[in-house]
Coordinates of C-alpha atoms and ligand atoms in Angstrom, one line a residue:
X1 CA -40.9 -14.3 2.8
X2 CA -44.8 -13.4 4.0
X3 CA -45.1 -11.8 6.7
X4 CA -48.7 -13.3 7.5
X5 CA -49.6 -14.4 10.7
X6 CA -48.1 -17.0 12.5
X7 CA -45.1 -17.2 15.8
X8 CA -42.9 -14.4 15.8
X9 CA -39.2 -15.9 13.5
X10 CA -36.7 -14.9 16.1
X11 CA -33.1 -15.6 16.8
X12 CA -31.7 -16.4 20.3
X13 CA -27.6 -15.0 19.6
X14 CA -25.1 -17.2 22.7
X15 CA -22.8 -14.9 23.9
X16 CA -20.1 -16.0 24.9
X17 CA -19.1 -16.8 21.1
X18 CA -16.8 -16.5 18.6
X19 CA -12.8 -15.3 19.5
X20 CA -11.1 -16.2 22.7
X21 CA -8.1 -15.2 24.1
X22 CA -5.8 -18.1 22.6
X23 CA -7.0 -17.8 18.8
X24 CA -6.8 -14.0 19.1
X25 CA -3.3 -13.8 20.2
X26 CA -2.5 -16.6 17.5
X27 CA -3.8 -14.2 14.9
X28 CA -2.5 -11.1 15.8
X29 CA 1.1 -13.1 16.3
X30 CA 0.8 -13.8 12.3
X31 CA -0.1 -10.6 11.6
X32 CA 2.3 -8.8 13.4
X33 CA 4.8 -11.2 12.2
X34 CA 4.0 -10.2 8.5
X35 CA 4.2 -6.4 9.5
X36 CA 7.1 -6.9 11.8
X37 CA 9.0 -8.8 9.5
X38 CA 7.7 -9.1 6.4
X39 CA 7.1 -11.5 3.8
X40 CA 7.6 -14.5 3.4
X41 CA 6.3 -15.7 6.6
X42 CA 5.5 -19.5 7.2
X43 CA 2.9 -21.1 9.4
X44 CA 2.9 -24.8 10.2
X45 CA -0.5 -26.1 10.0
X46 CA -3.6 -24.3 10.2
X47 CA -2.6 -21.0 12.9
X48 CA -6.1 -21.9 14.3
X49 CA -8.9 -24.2 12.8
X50 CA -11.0 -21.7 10.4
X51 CA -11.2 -21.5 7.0
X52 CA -12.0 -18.4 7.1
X53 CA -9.1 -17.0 9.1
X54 CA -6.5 -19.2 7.3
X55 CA -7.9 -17.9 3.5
X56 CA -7.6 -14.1 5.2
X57 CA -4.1 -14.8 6.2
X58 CA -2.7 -16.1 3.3
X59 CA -4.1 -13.3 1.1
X60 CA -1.9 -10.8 3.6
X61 CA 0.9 -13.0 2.8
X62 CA 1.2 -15.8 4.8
X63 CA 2.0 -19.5 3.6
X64 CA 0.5 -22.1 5.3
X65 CA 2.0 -25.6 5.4
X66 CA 1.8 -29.0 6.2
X67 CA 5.3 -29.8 8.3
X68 CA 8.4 -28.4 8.9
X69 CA 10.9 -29.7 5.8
X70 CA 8.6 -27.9 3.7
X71 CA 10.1 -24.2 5.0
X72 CA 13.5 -23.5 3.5
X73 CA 16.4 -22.9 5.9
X74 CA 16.8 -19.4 7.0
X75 CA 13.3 -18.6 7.0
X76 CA 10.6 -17.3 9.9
X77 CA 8.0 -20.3 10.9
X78 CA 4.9 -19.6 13.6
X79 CA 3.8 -22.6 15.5
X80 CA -0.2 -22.9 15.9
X81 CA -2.2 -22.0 19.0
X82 CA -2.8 -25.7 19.1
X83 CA 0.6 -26.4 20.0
X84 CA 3.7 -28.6 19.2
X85 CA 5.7 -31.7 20.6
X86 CA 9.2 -30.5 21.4
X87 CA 10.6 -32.6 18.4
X88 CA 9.3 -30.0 16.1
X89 CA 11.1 -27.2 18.3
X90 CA 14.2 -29.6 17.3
X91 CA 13.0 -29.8 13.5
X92 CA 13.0 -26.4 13.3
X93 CA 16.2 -25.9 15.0
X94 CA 17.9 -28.5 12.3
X95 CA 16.7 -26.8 9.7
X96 CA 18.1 -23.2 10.7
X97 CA 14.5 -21.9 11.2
X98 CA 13.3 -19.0 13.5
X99 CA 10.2 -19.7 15.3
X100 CA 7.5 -17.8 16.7
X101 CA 5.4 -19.7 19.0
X102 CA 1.7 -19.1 18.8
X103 CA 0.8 -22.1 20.9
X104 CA -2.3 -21.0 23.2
X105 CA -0.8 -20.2 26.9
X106 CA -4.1 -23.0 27.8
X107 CA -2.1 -25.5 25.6
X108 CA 1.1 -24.7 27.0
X109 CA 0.0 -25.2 30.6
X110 CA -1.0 -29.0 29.6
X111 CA 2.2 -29.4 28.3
X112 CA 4.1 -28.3 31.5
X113 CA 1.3 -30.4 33.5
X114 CA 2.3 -33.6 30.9
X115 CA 6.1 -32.9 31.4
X116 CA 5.7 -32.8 35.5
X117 CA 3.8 -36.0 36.0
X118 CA 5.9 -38.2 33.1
X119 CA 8.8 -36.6 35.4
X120 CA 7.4 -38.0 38.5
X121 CA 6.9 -41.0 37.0
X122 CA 3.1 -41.3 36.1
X123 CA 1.8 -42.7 33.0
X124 CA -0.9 -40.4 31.6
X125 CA -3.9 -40.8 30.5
X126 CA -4.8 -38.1 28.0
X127 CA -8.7 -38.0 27.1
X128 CA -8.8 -36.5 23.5
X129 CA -9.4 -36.9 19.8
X130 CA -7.3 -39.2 17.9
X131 CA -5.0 -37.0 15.2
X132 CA -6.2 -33.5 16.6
X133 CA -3.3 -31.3 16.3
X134 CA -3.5 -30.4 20.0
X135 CA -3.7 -34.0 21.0
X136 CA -0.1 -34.8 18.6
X137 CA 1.3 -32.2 20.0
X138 CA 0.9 -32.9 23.8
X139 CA 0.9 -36.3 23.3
X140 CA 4.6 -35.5 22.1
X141 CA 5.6 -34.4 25.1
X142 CA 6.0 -37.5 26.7
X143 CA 5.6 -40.0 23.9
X144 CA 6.7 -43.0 26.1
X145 CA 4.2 -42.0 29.3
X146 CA 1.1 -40.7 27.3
X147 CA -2.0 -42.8 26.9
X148 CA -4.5 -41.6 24.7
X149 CA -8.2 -42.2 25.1
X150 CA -10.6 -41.1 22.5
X151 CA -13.3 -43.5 23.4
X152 CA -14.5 -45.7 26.0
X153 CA -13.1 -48.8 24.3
X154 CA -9.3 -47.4 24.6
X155 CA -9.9 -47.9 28.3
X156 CA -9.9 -51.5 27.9
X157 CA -6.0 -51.7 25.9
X158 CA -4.7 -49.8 28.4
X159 CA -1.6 -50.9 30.0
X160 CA 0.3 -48.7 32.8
X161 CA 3.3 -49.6 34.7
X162 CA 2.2 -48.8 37.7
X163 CA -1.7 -48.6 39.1
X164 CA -1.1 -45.9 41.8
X165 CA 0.5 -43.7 39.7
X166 CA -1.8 -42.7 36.3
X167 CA -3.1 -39.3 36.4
X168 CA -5.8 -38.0 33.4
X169 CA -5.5 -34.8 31.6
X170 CA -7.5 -33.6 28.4
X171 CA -7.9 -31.8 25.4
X172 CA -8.9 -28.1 26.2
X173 CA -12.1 -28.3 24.0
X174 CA -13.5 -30.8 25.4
X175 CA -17.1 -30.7 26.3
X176 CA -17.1 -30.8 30.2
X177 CA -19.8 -33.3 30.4
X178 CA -18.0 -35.8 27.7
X179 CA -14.7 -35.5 29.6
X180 CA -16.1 -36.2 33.1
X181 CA -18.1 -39.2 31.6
X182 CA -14.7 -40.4 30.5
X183 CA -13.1 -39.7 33.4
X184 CA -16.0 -42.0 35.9
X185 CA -15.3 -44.7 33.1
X186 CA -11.2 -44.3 33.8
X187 CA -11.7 -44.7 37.3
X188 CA -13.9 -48.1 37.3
X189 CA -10.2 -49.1 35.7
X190 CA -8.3 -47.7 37.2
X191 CA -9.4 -47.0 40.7
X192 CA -6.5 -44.8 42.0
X193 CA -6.7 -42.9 39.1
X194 CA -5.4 -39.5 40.0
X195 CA -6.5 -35.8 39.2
X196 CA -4.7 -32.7 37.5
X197 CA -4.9 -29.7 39.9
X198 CA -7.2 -28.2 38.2
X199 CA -9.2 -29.6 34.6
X200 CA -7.5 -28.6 31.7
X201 CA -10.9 -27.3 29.4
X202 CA -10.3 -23.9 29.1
X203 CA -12.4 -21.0 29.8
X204 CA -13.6 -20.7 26.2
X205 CA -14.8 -23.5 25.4
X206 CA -16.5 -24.0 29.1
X207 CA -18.3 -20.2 28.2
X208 CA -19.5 -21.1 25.0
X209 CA -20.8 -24.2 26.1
X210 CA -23.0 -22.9 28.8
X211 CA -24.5 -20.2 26.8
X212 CA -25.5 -23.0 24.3
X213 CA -27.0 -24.8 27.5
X214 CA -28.7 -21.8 28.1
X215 CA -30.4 -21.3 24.7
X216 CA -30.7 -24.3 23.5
X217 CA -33.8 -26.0 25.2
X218 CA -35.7 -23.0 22.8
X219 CA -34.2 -23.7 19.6
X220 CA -36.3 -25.7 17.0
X221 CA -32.5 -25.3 14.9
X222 CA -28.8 -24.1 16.6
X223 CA -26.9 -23.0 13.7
X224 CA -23.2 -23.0 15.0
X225 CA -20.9 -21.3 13.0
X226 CA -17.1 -23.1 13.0
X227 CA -15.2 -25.2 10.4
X228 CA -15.5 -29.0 10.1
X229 CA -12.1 -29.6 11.8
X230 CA -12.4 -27.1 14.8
X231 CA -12.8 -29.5 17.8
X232 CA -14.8 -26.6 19.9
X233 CA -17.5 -26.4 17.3
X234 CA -18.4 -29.9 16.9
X235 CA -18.7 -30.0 20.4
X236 CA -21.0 -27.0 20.6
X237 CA -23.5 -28.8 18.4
X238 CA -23.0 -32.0 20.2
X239 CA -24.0 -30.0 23.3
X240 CA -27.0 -28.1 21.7
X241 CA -28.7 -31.7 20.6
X242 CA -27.9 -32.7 24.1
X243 CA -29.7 -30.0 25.9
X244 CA -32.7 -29.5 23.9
X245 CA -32.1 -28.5 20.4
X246 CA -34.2 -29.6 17.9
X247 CA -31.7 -29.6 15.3
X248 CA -28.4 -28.5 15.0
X249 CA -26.0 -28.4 12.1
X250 CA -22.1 -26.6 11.8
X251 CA -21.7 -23.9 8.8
X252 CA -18.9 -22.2 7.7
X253 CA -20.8 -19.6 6.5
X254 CA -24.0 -18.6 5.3
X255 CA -23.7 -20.3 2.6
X256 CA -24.0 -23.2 3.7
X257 CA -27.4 -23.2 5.0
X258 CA -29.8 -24.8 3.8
X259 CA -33.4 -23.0 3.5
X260 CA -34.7 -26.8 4.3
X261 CA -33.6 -26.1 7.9
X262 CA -35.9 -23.3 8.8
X263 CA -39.7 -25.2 7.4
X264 CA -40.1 -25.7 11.1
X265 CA -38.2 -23.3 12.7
X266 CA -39.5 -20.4 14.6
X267 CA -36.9 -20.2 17.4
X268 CA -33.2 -20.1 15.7
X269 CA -30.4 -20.2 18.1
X270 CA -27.1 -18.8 16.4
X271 CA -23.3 -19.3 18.2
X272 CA -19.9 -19.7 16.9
X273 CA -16.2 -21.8 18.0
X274 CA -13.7 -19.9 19.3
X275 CA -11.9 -20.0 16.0
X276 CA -14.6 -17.9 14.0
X277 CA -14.4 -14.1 13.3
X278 CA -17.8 -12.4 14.3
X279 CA -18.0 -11.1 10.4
X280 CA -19.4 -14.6 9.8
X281 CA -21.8 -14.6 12.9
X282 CA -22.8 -11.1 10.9
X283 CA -23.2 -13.0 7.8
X284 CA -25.8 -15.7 9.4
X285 CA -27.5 -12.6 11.0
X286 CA -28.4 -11.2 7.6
X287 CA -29.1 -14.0 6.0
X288 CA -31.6 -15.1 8.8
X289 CA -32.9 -11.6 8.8
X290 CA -33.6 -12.1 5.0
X291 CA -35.8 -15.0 5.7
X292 CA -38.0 -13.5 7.9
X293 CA -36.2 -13.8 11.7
X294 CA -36.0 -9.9 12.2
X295 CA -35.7 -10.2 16.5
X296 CA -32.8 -11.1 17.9
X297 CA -32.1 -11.7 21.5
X298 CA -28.7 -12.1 22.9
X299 CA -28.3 -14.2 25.6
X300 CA -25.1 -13.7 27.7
X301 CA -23.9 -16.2 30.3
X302 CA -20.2 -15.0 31.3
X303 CA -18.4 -12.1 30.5
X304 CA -14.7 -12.3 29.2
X305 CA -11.7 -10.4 30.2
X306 CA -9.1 -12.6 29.4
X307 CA -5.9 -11.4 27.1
X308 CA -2.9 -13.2 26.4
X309 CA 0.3 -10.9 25.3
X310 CA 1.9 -11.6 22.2
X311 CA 4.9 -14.3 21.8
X312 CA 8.3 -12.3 23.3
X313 CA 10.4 -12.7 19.9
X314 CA 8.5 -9.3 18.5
X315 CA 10.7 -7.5 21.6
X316 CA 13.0 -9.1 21.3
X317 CA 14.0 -9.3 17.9
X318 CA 12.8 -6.3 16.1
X319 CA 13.7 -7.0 12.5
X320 CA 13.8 -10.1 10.3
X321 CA 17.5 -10.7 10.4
X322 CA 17.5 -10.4 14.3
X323 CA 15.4 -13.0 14.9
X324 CA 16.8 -14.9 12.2
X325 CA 20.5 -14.3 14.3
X326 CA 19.7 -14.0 17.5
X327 CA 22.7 -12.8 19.9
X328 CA 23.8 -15.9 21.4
X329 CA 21.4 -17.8 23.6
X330 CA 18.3 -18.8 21.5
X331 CA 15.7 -19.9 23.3
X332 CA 14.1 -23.1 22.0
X333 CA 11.7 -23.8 24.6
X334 CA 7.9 -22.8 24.6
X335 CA 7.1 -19.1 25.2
X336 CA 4.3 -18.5 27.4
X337 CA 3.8 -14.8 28.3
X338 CA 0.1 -14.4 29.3
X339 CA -1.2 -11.4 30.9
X340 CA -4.7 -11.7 32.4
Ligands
SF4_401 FE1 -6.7 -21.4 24.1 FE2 -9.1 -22.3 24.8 FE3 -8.9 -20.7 22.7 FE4 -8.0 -23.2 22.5 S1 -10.1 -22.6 22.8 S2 -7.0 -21.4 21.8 S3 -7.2 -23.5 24.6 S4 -8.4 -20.2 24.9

């Protein structure tokens, strides 16, 4: 590229990005569950929503599938961090398989908020996107109370028992701004439409949100860095557009940018999804660098301290055929150790 006159190339880097709490837990569970254990370890669906990490996985010897018949009895199985309805805790049961549970401690509190309110009763209306492995499997917790609304025209088919008793929740990826619009729209139906305690978007995704608030008024392009099916993502370049970015486009990698992108691009504002390994934010950097944007800022918005402990099968089953026959009472239920 010339280096001739002209505005400075430069790239604005949103921090917070890349990792949270949930998807680094749900990685490390797989990991030490193929160190722990050994091979052959399965995974049902993707242990978090990146190509990337899924490809880097299976190469250490994970297997990856679809649902549970497909893992032969007797074998070790890890739930995703996007969690599961409890009739796949009873699959895997049937089928004589030893689970880990990955499911994000985030996730897990929806769960327990969807089990107290179909238990007093309430239908629930859950605000999140059709088929999303999050959204099947909280919406299995209460399959008979559950509502699900993806877009404003669900509102209108809605039919609930009782009009004093519905209560929302959401998806934990949510933007904030797209649930709360929902939400106002829920309430012109439902007038005594009732609240969680406390909303259920999770830190993450709130973070990297408002560091791409932050940045994005400057950005000519906000390259975000996340996999086509990772709900956080999308959202984050559904956000840029909204706040000021001039363009905005998901990658998986470099790769797939597209030089066309930069012709009017001085300003090039770079985040990630909470599924994405920063080696791929490392990979944009270069390649950006290559074509000229040699500055780059970080802007920082929130600091994150927040760790969730591993599952409580590695302690307390320390070898394959201890957790495969466990002494006596097995738990079934969720795990949800989190340490803060
Ligand atoms: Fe958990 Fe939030 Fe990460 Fe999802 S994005 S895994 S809910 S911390």
């Amino acid at each position: 590229m010339s280096a001739t006159a002209g505005p400075r190339k430069r790239v604005l880097l949103a921090a917070p990005r890349g990792f949270c709490a949930g998807v680094d837990r749900a990685v490390a569970t797989v990991e030490r569950a193929l160190d722990q254990y050994g091979v052959p370890i399965y995974v049902r669906k993707q242990i978090v929503h990146n190509k990337h990490v899924v490809q880097t996985l299976e190469k250490k010897g994970a297997i990856f599938v679809d649902k549970t018949e497909e893992v032969p009895e007797g074998s070790i199985m890890i739930f995703s961090a996007h969690g599961v309805a409890p009739a796949v805790h009873d699959e895997a049961e049937r089928g004589k398989i030893a689970t880990i549970d990955a499911t994000c401690p985030l996730v897990t509190k929806v769960h327990n908020e969807a089990a107290r309110f179909a238990s007093e009763d309430y239908d629930i209306l859950l605000i999140g996107q059709e088929g999303h492995d999050e959204v099947v499997g909280t919406m299995g917790v209460a399959p008979d109370r559950i509502h699900l609304v993806d877009d404003a025209q669900d509102v209108k088919s809605i039919r609930v028992r009782d009009e004093s008793k519905v209560v929302w929740l959401s998806q934990t990826t949510l933007s904030v701004d797209e649930a709360m619009a929902s939400v106002d729209q829920l309430k012109e139906h439902f007038p005594l439409l009732a609240s969680p305690p406390s909303d259920d978007i999770c830190y993450a995704a709130q973070n990297r949100q408002a560091a791409v608030r932050q940045i994005a008024p400057e950005c000519d392009l906000l390259i975000v860095v996340g996999s086509k099916n990772s709900h956080n993502s999308t959202r984050l370049v559904e956000v840029g557009l909204e706040y000021g970015a001039r363009a905005a486009h998901l990658v998986d990698s470099a790769d797939e940018i597209d030089d066309a992108w930069l012709k009017t691009a001085t300003v090039v504002g770079l985040t990630s999804g909470a599924s994405v390994p920063e080696i791929l934010i490392e990979g944009v950097l270069d390649w950006l660098s290559e074509h000229g944007y040699n500055s780059t800022e970080t802007v920082r918005t929130a600091t994150e301290t927040q760790h969730f402990a591993l599952p409580r099968e590695f302690t307390r089953a320390r070898t394959r055929t201890e957790l495969l026959d466990p002494p006596r009472s097995k738990e079934t239920s969720v795990s949800a150790d989190t340490e803060v």
